[in-house]
Tab-separated table of C-alpha atoms in Angstrom:
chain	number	residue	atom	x	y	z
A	17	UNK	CA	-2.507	-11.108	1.719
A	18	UNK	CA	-4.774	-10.064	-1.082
A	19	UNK	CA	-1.823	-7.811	-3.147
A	20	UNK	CA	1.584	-8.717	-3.781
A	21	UNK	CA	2.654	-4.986	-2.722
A	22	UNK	CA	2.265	-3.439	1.047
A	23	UNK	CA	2.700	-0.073	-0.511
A	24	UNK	CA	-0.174	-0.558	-2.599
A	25	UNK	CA	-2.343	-2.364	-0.422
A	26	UNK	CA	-1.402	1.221	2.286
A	27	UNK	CA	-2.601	3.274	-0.413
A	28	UNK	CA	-5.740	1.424	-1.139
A	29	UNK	CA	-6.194	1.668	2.281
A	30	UNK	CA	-5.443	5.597	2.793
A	31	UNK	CA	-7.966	6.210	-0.835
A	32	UNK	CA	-10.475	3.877	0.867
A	33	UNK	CA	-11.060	6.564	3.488
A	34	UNK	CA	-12.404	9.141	1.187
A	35	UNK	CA	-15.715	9.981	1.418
A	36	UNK	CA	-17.695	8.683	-1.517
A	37	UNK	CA	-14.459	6.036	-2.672
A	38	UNK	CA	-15.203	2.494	-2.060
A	39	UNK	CA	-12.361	-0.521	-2.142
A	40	UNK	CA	-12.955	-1.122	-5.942
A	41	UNK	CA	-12.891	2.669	-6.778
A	42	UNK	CA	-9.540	2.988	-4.451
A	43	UNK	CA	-7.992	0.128	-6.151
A	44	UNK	CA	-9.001	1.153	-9.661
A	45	UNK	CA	-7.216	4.704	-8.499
A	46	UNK	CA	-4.583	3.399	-6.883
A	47	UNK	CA	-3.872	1.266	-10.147
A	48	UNK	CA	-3.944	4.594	-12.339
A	49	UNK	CA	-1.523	6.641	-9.820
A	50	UNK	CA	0.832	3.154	-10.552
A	51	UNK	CA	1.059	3.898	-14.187
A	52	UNK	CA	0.659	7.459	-13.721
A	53	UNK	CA	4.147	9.427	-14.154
A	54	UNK	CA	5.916	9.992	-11.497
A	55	UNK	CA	5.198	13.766	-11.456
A	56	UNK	CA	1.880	13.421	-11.793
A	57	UNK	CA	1.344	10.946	-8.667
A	58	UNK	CA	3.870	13.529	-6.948
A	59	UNK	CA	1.730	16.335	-7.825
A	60	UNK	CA	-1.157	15.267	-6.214
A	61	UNK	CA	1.372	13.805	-3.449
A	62	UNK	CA	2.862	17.374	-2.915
A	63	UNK	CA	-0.826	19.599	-3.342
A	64	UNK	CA	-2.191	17.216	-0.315
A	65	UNK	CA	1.210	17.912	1.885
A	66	UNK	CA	1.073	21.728	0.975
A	67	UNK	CA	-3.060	22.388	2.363
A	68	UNK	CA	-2.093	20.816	5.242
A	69	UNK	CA	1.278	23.099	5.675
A	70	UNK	CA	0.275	26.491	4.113
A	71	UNK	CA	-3.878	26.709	4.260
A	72	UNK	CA	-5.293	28.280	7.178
A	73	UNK	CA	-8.521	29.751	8.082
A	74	UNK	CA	-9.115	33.780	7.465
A	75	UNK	CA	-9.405	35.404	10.752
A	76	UNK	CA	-11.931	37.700	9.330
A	77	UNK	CA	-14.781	35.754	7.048
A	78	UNK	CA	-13.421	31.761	8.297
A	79	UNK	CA	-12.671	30.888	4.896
A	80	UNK	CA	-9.646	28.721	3.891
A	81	UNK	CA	-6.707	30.852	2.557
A	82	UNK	CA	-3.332	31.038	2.601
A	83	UNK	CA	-3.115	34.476	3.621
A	84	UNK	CA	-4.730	36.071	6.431
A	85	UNK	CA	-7.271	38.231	5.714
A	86	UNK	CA	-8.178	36.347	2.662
A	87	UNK	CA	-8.076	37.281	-1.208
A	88	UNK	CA	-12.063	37.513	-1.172
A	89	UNK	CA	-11.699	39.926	2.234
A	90	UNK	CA	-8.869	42.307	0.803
A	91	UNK	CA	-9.908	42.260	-2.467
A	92	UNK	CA	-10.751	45.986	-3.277
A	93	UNK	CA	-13.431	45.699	-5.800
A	94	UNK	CA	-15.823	44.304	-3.458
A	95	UNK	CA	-18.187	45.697	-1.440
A	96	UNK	CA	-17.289	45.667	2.598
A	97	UNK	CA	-21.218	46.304	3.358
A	98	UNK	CA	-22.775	43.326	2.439
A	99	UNK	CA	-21.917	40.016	4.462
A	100	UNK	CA	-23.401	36.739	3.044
A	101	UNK	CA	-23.436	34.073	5.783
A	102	UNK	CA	-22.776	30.285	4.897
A	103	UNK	CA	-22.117	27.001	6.872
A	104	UNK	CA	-18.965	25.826	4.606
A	105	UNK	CA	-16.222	27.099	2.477
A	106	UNK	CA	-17.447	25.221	-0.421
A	107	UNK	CA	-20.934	27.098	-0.412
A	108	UNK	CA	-18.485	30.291	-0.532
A	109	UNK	CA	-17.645	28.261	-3.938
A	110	UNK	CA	-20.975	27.510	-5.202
A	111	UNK	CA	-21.849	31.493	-4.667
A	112	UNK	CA	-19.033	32.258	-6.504
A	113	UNK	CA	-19.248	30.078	-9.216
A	114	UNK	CA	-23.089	31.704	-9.807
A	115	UNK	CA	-21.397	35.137	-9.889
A	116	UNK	CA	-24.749	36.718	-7.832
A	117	UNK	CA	-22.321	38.217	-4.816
A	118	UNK	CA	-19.800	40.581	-5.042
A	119	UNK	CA	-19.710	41.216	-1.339
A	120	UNK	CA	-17.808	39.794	2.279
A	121	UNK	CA	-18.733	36.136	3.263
A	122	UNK	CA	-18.521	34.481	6.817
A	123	UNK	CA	-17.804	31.011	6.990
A	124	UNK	CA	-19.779	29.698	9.716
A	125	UNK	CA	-18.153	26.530	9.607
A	126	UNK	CA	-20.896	24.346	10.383
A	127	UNK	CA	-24.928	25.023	11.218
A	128	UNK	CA	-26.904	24.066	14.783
A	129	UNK	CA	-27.292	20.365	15.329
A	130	UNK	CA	-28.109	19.573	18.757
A	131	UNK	CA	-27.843	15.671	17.770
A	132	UNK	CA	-23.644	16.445	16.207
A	133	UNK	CA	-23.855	18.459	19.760
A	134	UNK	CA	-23.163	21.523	17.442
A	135	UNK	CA	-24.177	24.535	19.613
A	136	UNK	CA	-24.180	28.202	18.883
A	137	UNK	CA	-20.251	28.192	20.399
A	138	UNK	CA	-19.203	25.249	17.915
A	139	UNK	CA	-20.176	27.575	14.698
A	140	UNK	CA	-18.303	30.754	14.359
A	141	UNK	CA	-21.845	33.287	15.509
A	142	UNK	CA	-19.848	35.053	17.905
A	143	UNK	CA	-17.299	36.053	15.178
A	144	UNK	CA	-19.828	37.329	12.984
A	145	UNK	CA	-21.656	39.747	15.725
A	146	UNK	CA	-18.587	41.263	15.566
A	147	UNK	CA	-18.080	41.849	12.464
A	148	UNK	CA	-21.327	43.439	12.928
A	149	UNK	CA	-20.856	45.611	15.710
A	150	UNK	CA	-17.679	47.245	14.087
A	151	UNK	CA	-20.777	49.543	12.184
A	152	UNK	CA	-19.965	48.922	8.314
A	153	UNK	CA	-21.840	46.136	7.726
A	154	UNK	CA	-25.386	47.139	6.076
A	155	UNK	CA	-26.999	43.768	5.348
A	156	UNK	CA	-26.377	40.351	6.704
A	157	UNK	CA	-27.526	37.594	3.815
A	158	UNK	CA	-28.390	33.950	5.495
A	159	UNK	CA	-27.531	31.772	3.002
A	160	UNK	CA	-27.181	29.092	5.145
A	161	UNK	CA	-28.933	24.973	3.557
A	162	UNK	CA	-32.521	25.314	3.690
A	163	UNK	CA	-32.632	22.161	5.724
A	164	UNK	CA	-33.375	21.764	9.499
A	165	UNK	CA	-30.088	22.460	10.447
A	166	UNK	CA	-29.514	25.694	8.210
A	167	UNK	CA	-33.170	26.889	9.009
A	168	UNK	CA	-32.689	26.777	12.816
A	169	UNK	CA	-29.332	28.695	12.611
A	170	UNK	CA	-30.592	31.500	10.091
A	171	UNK	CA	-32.885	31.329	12.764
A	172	UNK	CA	-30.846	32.157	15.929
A	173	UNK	CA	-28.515	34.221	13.901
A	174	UNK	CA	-30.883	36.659	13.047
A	175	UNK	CA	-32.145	37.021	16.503
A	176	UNK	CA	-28.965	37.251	17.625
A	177	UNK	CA	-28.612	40.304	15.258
A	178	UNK	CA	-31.896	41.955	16.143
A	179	UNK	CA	-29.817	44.502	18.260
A	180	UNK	CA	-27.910	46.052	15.330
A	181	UNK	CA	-29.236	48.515	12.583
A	182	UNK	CA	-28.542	46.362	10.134
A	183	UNK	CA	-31.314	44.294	7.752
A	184	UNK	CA	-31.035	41.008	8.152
A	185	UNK	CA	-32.516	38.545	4.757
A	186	UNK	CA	-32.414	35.264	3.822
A	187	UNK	CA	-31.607	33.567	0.365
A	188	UNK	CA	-35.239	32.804	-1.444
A	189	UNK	CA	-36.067	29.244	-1.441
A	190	UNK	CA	-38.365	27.876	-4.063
A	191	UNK	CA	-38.705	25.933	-7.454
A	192	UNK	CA	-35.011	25.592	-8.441
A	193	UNK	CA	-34.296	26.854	-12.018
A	194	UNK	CA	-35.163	24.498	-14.851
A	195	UNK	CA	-37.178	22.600	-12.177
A	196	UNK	CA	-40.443	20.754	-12.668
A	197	UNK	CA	-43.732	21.973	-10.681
A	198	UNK	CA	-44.521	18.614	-11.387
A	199	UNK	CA	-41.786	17.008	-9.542
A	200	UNK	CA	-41.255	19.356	-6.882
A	201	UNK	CA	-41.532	18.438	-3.091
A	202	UNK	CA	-44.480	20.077	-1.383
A	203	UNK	CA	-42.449	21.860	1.220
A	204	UNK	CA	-40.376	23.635	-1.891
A	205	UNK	CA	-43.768	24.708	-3.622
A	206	UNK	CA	-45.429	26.157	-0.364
A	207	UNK	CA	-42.558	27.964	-0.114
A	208	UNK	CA	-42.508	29.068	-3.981
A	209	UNK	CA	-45.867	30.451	-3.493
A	210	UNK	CA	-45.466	32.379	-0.790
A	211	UNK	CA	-42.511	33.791	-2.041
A	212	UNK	CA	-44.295	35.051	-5.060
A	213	UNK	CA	-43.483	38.644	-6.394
A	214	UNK	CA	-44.952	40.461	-8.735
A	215	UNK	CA	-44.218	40.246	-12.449
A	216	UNK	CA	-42.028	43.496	-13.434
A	217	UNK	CA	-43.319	44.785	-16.629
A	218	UNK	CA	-41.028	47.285	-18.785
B	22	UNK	CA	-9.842	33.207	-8.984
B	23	UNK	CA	-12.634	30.792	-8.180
B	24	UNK	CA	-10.784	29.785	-4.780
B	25	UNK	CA	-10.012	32.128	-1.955
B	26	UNK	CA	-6.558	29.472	-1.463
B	27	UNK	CA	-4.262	28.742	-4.140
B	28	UNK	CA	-2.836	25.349	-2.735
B	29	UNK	CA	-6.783	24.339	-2.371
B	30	UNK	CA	-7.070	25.254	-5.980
B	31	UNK	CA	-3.911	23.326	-7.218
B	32	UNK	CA	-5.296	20.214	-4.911
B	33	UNK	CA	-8.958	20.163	-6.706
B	34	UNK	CA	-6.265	20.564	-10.162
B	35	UNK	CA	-4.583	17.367	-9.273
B	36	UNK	CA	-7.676	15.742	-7.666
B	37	UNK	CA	-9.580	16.260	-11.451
B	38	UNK	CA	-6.892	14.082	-13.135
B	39	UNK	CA	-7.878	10.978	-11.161
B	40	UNK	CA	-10.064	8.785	-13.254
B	41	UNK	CA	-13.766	9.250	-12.478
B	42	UNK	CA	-13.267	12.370	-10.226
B	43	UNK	CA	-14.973	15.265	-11.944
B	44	UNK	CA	-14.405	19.325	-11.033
B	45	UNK	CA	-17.130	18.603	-8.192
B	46	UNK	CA	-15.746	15.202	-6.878
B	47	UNK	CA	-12.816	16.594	-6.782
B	48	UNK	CA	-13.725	19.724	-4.587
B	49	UNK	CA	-15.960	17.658	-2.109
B	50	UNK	CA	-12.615	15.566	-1.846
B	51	UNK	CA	-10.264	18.406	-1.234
B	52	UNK	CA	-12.648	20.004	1.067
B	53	UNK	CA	-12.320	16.896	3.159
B	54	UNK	CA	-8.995	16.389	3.283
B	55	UNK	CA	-8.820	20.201	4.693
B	56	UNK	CA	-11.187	18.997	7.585
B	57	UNK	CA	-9.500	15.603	8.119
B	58	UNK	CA	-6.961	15.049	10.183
B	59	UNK	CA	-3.215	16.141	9.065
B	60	UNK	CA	-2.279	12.540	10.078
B	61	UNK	CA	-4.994	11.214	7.632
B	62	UNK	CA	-3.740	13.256	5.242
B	63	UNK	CA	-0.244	13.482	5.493
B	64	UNK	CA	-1.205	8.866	5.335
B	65	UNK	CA	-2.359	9.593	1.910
B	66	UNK	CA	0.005	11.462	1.031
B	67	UNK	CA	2.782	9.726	2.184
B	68	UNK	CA	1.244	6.280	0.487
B	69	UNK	CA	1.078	8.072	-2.700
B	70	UNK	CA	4.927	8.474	-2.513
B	71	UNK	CA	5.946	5.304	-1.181
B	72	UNK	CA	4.438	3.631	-4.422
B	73	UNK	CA	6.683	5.905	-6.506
B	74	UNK	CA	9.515	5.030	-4.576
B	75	UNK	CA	9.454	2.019	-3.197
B	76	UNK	CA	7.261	-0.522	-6.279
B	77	UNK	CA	8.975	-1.559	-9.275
B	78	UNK	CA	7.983	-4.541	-11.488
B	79	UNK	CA	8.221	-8.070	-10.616
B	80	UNK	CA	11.095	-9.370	-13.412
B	81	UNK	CA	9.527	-12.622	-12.881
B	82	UNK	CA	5.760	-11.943	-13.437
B	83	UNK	CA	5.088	-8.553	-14.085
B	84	UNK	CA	3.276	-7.452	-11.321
B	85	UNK	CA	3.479	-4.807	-9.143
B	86	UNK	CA	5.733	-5.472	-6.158
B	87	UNK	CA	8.535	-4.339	-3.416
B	88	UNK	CA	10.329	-7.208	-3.493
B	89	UNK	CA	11.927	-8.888	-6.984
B	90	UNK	CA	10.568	-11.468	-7.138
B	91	UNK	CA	7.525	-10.798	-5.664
B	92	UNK	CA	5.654	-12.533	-2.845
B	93	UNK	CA	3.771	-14.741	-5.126
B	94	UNK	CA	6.341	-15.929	-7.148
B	95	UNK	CA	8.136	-16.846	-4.287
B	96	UNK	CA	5.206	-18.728	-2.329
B	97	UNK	CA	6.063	-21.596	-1.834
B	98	UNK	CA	2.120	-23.114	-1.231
B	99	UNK	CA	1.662	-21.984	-4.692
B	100	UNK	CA	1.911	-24.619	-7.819
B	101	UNK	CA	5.443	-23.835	-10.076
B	102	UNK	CA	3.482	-25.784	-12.854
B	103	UNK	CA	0.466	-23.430	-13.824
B	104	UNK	CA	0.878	-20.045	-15.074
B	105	UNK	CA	-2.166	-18.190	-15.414
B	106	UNK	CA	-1.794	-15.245	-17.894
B	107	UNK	CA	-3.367	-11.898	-17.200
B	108	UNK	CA	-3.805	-8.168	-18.998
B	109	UNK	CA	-3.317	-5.995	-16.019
B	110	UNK	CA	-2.199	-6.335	-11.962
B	111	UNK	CA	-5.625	-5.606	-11.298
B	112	UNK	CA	-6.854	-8.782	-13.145
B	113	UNK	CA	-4.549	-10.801	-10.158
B	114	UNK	CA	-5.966	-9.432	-7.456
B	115	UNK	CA	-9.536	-10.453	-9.150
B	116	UNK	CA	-8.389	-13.751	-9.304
B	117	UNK	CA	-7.099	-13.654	-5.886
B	118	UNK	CA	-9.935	-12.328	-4.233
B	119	UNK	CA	-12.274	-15.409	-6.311
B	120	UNK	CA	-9.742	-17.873	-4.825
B	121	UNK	CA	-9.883	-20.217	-7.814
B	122	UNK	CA	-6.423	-19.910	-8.189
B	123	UNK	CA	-3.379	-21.028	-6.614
B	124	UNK	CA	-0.910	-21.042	-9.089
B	125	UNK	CA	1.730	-18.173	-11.108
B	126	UNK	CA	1.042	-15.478	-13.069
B	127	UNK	CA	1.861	-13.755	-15.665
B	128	UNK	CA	0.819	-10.021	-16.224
B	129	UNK	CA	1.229	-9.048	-19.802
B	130	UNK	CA	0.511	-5.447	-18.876
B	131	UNK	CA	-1.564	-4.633	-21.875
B	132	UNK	CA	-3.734	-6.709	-24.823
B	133	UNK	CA	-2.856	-6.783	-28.850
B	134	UNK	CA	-4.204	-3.294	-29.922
B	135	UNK	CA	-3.658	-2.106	-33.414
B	136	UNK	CA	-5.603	1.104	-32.937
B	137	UNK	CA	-3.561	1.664	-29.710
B	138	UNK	CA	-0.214	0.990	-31.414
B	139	UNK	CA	0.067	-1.700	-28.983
B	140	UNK	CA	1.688	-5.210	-30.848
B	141	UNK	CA	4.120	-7.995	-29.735
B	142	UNK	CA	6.781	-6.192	-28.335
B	143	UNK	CA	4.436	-3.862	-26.201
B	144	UNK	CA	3.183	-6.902	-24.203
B	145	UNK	CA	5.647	-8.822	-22.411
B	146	UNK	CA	4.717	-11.995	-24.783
B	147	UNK	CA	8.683	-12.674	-25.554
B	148	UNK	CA	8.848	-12.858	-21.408
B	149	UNK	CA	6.080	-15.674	-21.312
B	150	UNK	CA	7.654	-17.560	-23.854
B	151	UNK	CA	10.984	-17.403	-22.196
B	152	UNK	CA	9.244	-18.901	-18.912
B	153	UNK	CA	7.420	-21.511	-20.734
B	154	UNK	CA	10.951	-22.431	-22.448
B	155	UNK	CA	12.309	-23.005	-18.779
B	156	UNK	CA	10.450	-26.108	-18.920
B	157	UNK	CA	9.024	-26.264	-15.789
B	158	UNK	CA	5.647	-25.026	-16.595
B	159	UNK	CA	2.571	-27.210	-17.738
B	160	UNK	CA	-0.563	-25.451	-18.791
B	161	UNK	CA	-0.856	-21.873	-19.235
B	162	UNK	CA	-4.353	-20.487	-18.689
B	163	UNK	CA	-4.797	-17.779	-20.663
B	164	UNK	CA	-7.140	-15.194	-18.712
B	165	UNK	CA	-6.783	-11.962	-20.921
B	166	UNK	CA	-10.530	-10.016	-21.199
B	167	UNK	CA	-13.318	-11.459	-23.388
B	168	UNK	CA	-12.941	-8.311	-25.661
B	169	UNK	CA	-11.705	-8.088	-29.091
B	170	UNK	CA	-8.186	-6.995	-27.895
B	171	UNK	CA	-8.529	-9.756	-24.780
B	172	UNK	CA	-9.022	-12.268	-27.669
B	173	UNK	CA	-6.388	-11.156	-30.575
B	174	UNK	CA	-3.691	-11.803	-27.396
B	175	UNK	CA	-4.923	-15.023	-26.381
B	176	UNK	CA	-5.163	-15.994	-29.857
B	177	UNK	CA	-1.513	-14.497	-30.459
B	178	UNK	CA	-0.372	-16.107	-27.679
B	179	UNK	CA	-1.915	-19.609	-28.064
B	180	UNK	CA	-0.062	-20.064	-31.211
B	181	UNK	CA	3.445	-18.260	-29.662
B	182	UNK	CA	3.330	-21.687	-27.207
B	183	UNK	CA	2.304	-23.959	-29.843
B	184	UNK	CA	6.075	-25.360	-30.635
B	185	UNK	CA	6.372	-26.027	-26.575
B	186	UNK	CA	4.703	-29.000	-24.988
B	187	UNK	CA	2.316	-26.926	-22.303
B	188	UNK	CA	-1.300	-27.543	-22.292
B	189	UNK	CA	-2.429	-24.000	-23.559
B	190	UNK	CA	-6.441	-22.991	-22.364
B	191	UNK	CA	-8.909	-20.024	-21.942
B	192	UNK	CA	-10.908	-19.181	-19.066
B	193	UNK	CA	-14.930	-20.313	-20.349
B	194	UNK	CA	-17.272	-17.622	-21.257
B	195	UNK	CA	-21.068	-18.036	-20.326
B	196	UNK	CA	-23.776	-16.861	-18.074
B	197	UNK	CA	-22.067	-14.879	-15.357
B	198	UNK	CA	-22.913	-16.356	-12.003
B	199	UNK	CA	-26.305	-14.658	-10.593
B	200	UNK	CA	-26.815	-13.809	-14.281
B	201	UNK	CA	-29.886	-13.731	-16.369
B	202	UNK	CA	-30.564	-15.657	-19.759
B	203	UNK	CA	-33.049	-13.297	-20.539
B	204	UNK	CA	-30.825	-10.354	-20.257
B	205	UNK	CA	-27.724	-12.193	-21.757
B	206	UNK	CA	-26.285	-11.059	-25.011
B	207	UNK	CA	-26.165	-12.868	-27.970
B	208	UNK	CA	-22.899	-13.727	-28.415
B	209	UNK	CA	-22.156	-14.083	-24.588
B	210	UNK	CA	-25.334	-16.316	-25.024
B	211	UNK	CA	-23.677	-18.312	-27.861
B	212	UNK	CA	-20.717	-19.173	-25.742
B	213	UNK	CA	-22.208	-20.558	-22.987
B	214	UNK	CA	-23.906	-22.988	-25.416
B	215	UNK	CA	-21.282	-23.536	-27.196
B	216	UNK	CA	-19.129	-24.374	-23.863
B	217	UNK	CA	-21.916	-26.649	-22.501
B	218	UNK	CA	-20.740	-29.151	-20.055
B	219	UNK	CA	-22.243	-32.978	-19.244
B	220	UNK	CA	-23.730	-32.650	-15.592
B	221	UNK	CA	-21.906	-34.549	-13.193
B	222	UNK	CA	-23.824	-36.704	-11.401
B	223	UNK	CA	-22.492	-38.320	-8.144
């Protein structure tokens, strides 16, 4: 046996299996939670045990929450016509975080992958149609990746809410900001052109 | 608030503290654990406890253990004679995993460091000497870093076990295996030179 403790050999293990932590990086973490206070490795101990007893997912927009209808759904300052559609809760994050939205989300919880067998059933579409149907919704924003995956669900989501009076757009895709012409992938600039607009003069 | 769930927020909190997880890490990690399994989760969580509760300190060589004294001290395929001295647990289970070594250890739990208020009495020097004094031992390799602090304690150290009759050595410095002269630095460079060795011919 490589260490001279089972306990810390079972928590090298258990860091091990997060994504993007290899055995060194799990070792060299396990290591710090050793010298760590106890509170501190106790904190982290305690915030794991509590998402997994108190976080559930909003019946309403799919996000994670510990309340159901969510903070973002109930929050009163926000407007209840706008929906902006995305696959995960952590692009409801990223949206956030750029302070552009001040509407609903829906959490798909995933996009269309016929390889991951991820059908239209497997991503919450049905959900959101009836969000839709309930009549207060004005505009649906796809903000799902613009990848294969996200592409072919903005896709079938906006047929699949042809039937309802509402407009139906998608999140502009094109040079990101502070980006390089030079360096940009041809799909990216084909789609920066033809997404031109023109220049607003004051 | 940032996150629609407070325990997800206090998770990506205690997640941040690790060493080498930044804000982002540590929401792609939190996000996970909310998909994984609650048996996955609760593992990690329950292996982060255990090591609070169940490892102490080996009295005999400092490491981290269950069991005082721990399961190397107490090999008995392992040499009683050879005490190879260490900064930190993590330098034994380098050792162990190069499988150069098969004899005792001794894990100072720090290096000599003036700027760090760390001296004498913050390593557990007086504990090597005390083993040494036992008698039983007869070389002590000294394995601390090859950094200024690494040095200052093997340096310290080396003349602590002068008055006892124990053969008292350093691990060489040189080329790392795989290494490249050209890309060497000076003063590693130097040391290899200086540590030449006749080439055994059979």
């Amino acid at each position: 046996m490589q260490f001279s403790s089972r306990s810390v050999e079972s928590l090298v293990d258990e860091l091990s299996k997060l994504p993007g932590v290899g055995k060194k990086s799990a070792q060299r973490l396990a290591f710090f939670l050793l010298k760590a206070s106890r509170d501190d490795a106790m904190g982290l101990a305690n915030a794991i045990r509590a998402i997994k007893d108190d976080v559930i997912s909003c019946s309403e927009c799919g996000n994670f929450t510990e309340d159901d209808p969510c903070m973002i759904c109930t929050d009163p300052k926000r407007s209840r016509v706008v929906i902006c559609v995305v696959e995960q809760p952590m692009d409801v994050l990223a949206i956030e975080a750029s302070g552009g939205f001040r509407g609903q989300y829906h959490v798909l919880r995933g996009a269309l992958n016929p390889l991951d067998k991820i059908g239209p059933d497997q991503i919450r579409a049905r959900e959101l149609v009836e969000r839709v149907r309930r009549g207060e919704i004005s505009e649906v924003i796809l903000a799902t990746n613009p990848n294969p995956p996200g592409e072919a669900t903005a896709y079938f989501l906006s047929d699949l809410l042809q039937e309802f009076s509402v407009s139906v757009t998608r999140i502009a895709r094109g040079i990101p900001v502070g980006g390089d012409l030079e360096y940009s992938d041809q799909a990216t600039l084909a789609r920066a052109l033809e997404g031109r607009k023109p220049v607003e003069t004051q």
